[in-house]
PDB file of C-alpha atoms in Angstrom:
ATOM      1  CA  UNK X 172       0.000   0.000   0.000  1.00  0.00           C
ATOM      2  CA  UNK X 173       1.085   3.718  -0.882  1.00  0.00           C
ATOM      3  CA  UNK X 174      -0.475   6.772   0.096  1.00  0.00           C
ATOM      4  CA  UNK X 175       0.134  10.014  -2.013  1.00  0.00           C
ATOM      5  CA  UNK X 176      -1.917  12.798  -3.077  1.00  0.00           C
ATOM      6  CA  UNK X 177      -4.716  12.430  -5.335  1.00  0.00           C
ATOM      7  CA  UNK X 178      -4.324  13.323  -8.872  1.00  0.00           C
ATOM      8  CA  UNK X 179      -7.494  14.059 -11.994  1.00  0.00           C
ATOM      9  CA  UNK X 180      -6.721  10.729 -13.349  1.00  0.00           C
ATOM     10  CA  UNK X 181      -8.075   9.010  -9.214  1.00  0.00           C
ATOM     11  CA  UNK X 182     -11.284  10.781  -9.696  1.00  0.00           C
ATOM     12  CA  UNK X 183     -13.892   8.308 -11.061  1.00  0.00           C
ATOM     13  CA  UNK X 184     -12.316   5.534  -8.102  1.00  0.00           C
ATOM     14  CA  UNK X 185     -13.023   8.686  -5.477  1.00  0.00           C
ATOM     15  CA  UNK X 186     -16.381   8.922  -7.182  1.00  0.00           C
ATOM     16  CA  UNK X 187     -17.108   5.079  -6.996  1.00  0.00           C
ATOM     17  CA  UNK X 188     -15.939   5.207  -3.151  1.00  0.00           C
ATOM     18  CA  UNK X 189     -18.148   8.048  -2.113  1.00  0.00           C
ATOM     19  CA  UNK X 190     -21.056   5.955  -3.487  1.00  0.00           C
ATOM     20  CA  UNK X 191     -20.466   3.605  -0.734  1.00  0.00           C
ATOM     21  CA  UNK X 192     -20.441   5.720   1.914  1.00  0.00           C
ATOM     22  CA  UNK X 193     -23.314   7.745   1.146  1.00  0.00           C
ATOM     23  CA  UNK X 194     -25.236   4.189   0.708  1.00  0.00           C
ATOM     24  CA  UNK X 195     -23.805   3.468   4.113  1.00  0.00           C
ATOM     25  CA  UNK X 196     -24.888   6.864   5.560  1.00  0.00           C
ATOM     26  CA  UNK X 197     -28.522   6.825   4.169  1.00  0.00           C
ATOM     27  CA  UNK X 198     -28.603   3.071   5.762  1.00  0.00           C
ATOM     28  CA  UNK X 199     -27.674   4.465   9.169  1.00  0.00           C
ATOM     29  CA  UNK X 200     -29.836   7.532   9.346  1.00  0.00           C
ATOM     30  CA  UNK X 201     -31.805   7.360   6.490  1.00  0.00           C
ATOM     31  CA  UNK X 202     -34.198  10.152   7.656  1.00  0.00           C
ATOM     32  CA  UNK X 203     -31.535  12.722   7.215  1.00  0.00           C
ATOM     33  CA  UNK X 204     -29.256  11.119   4.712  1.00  0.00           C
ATOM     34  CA  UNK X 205     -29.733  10.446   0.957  1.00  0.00           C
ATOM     35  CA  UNK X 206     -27.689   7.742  -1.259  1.00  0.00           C
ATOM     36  CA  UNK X 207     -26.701  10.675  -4.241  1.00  0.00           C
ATOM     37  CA  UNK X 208     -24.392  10.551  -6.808  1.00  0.00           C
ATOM     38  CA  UNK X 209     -21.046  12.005  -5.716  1.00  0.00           C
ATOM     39  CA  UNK X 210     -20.127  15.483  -7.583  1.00  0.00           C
ATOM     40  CA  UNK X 211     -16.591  15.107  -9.371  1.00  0.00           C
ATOM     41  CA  UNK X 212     -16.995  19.017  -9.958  1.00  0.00           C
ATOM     42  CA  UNK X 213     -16.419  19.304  -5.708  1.00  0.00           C
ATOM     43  CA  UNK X 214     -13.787  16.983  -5.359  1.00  0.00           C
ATOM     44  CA  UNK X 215     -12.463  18.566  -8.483  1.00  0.00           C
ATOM     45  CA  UNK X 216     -12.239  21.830  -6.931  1.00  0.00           C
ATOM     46  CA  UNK X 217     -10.812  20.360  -3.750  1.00  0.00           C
ATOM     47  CA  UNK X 218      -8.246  18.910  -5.748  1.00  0.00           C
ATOM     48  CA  UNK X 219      -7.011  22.394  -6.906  1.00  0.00           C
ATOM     49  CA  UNK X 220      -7.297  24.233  -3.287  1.00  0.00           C
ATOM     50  CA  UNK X 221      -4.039  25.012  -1.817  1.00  0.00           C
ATOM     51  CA  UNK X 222      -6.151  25.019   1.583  1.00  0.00           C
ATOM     52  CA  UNK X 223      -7.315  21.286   1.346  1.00  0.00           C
ATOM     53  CA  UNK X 224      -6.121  18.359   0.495  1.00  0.00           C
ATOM     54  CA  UNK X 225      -6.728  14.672  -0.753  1.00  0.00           C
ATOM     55  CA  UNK X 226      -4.801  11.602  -0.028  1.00  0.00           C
ATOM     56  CA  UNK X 227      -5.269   8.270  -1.365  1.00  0.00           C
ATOM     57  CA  UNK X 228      -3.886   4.530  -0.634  1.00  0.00           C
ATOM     58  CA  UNK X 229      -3.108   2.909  -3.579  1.00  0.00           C
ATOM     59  CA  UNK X 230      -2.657  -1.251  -3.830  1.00  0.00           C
ATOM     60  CA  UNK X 231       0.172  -2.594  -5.746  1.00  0.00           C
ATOM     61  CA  UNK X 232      -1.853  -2.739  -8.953  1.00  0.00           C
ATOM     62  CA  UNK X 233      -2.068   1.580  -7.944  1.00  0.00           C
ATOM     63  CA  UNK X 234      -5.913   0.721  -7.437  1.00  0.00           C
ATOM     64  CA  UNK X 235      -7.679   3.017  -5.074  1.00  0.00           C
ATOM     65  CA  UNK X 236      -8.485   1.155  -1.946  1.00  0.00           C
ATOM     66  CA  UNK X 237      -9.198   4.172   0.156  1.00  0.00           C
ATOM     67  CA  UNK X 238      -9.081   7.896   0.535  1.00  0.00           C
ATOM     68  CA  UNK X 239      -9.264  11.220   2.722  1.00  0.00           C
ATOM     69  CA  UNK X 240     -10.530  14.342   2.571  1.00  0.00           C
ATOM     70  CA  UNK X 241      -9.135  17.156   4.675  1.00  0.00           C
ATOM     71  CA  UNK X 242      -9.461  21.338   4.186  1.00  0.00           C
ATOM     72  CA  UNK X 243      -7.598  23.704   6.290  1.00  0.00           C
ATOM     73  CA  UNK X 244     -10.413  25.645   8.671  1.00  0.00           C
ATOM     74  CA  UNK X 245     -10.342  28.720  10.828  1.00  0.00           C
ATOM     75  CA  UNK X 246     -12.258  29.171  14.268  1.00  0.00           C
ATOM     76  CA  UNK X 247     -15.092  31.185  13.842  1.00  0.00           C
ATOM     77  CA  UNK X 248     -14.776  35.100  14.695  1.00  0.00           C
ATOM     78  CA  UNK X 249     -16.371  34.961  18.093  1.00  0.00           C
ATOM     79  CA  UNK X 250     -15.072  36.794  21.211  1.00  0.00           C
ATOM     80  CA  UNK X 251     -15.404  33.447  23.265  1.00  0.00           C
ATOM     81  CA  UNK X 252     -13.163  31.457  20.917  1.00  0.00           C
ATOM     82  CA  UNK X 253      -9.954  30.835  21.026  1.00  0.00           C
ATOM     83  CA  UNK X 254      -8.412  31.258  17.515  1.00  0.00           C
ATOM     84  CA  UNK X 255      -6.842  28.145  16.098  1.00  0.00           C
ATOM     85  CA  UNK X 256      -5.961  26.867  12.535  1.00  0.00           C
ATOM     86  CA  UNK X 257      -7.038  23.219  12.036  1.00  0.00           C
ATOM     87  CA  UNK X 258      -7.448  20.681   9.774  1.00  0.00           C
ATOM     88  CA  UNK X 259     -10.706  19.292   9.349  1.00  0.00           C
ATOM     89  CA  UNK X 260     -11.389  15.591   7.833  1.00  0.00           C
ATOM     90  CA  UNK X 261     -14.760  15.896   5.803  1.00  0.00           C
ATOM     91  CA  UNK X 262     -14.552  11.864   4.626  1.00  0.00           C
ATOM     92  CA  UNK X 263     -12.371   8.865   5.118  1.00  0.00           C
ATOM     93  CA  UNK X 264     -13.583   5.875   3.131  1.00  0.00           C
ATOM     94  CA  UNK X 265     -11.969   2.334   2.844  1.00  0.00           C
ATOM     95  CA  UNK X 266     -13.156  -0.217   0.190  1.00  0.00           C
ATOM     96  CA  UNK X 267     -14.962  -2.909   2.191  1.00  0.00           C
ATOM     97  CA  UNK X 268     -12.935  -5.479   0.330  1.00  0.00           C
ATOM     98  CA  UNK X 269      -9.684  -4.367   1.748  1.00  0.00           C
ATOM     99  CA  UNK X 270     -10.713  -2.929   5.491  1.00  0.00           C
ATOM    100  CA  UNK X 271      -8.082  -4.045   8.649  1.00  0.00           C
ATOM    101  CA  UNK X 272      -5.336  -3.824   6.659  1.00  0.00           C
ATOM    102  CA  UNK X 273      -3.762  -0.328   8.239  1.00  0.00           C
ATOM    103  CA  UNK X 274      -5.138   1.660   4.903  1.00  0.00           C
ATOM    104  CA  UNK X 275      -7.260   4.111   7.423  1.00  0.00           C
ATOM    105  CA  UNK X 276      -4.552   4.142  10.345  1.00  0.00           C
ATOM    106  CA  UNK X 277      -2.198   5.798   7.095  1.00  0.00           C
ATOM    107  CA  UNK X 278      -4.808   8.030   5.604  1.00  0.00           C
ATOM    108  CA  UNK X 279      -5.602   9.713   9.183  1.00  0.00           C
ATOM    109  CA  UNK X 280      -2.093   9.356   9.507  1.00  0.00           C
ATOM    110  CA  UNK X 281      -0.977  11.140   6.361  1.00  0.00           C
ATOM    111  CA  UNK X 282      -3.533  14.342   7.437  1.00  0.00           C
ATOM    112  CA  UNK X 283      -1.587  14.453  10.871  1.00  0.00           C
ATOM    113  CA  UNK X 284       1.433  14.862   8.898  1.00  0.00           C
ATOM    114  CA  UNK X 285      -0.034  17.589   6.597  1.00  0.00           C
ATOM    115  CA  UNK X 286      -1.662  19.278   9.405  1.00  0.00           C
ATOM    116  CA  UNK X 287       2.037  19.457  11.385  1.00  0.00           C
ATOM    117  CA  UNK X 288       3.625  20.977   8.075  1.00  0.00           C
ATOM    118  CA  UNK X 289       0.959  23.690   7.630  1.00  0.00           C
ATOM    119  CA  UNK X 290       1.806  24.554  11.702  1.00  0.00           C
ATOM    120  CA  UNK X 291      -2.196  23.445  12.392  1.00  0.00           C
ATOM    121  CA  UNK X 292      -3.114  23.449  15.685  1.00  0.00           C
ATOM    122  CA  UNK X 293      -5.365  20.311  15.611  1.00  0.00           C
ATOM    123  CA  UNK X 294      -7.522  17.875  13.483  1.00  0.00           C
ATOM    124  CA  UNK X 295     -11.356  18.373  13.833  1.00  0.00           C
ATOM    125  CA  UNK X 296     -13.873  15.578  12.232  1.00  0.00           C
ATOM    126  CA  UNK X 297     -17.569  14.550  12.698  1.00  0.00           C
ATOM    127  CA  UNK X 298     -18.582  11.131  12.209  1.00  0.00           C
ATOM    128  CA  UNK X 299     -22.449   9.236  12.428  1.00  0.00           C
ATOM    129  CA  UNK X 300     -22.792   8.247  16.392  1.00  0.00           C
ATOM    130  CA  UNK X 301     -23.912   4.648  14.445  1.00  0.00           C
ATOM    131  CA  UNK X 302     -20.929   4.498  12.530  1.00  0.00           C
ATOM    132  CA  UNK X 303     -19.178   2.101  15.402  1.00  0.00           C
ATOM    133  CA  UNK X 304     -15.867   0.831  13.048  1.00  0.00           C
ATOM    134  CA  UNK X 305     -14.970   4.374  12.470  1.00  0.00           C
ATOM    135  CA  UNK X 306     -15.583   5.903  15.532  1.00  0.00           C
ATOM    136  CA  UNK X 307     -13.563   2.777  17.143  1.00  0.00           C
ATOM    137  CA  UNK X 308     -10.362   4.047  14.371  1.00  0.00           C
ATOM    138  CA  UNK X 309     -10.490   7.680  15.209  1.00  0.00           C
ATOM    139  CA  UNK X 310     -10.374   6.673  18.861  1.00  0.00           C
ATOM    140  CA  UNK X 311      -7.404   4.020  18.268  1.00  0.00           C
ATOM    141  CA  UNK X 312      -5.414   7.430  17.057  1.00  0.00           C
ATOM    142  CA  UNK X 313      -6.590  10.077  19.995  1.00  0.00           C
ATOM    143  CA  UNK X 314      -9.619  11.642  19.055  1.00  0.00           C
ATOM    144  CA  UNK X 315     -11.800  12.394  21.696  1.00  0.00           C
ATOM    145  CA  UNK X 316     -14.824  13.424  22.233  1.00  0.00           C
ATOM    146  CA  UNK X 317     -15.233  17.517  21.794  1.00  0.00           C
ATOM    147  CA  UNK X 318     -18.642  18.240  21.317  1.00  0.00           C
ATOM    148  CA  UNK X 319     -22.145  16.712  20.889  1.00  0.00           C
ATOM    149  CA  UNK X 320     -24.980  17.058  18.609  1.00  0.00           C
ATOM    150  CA  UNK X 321     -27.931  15.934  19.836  1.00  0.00           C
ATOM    151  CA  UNK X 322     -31.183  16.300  17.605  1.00  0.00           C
ATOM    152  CA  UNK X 323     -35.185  15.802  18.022  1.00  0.00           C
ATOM    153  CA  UNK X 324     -37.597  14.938  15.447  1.00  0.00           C
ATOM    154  CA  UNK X 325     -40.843  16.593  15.067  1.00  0.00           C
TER     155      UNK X 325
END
């Protein structure tokens, strides 16, 4: 396994990946999330942002098996925060096929390491409260609990 940036020619295996976990979101809270067809003209854009960035594992045949989103953020301009610069994670997604194999461990990985060089202070991310496997990974590499949406239907 590699991980390196993602280039153009990654884009449709991004695309393909994204359908699976917004099939996997919709099953776990499918009153508030829709299975849609991923936009290449976002991750596109993201691509070309110095502020964000996307890494991918790639197998030995330089298949996608995984990738990660990240975008450089900025506390908001409130009196009551502290400002920080941080990185924040918008998706991780692992093929099913080739999950417990390290390929998440080096994608969060490879963000830490971006984060460091750009001098952020920390790494933000949300993830579903039903999503168990990933919340058990980000835990595994010392993310903690920092807030907590709660939410009532009507």
């Amino acid at each position: 396994m590699k991980i390196e940036h993602a280039t153009f020619d990654k884009l449709d295996e991004i695309t393909a990946l994204y359908r699976h976990l917004f099939q996997m979101m919709a099953n776990l809270q499918p009153d508030y999330w829709q299975a849609v067809e991923p936009q290449r003209e976002f991750l596109a854009h993201m691509l070309n942002k110095e502020s964000s960035a996307i890494f991918v594992a790639l197998n030995e045949q330089k298949k996608v098996t995984g990738f990660i989103l990240c975008q450089e953020q900025e506390t908001p301009p409130y009196p009551c925060y502290i400002p920080h610069r941080f990185a924040y994670i918008l998706d991780l997604v692992v093929d099913e096929n080739t999950r417990g194999q390290g390929i998440g461990s080096a994608l969060i990985d490879s963000v830490i390491k971006w984060a460091k060089q750009r001098k952020l202070d920390y790494v933000d991310l949300n993830v579903l409260a039903e999503n168990n496997q990933a919340v058990k990974l980000y835990t595994k590499h010392g993310f903690v609990k920092n807030s907590l949406i709660l939410r009532k239907k009507i």
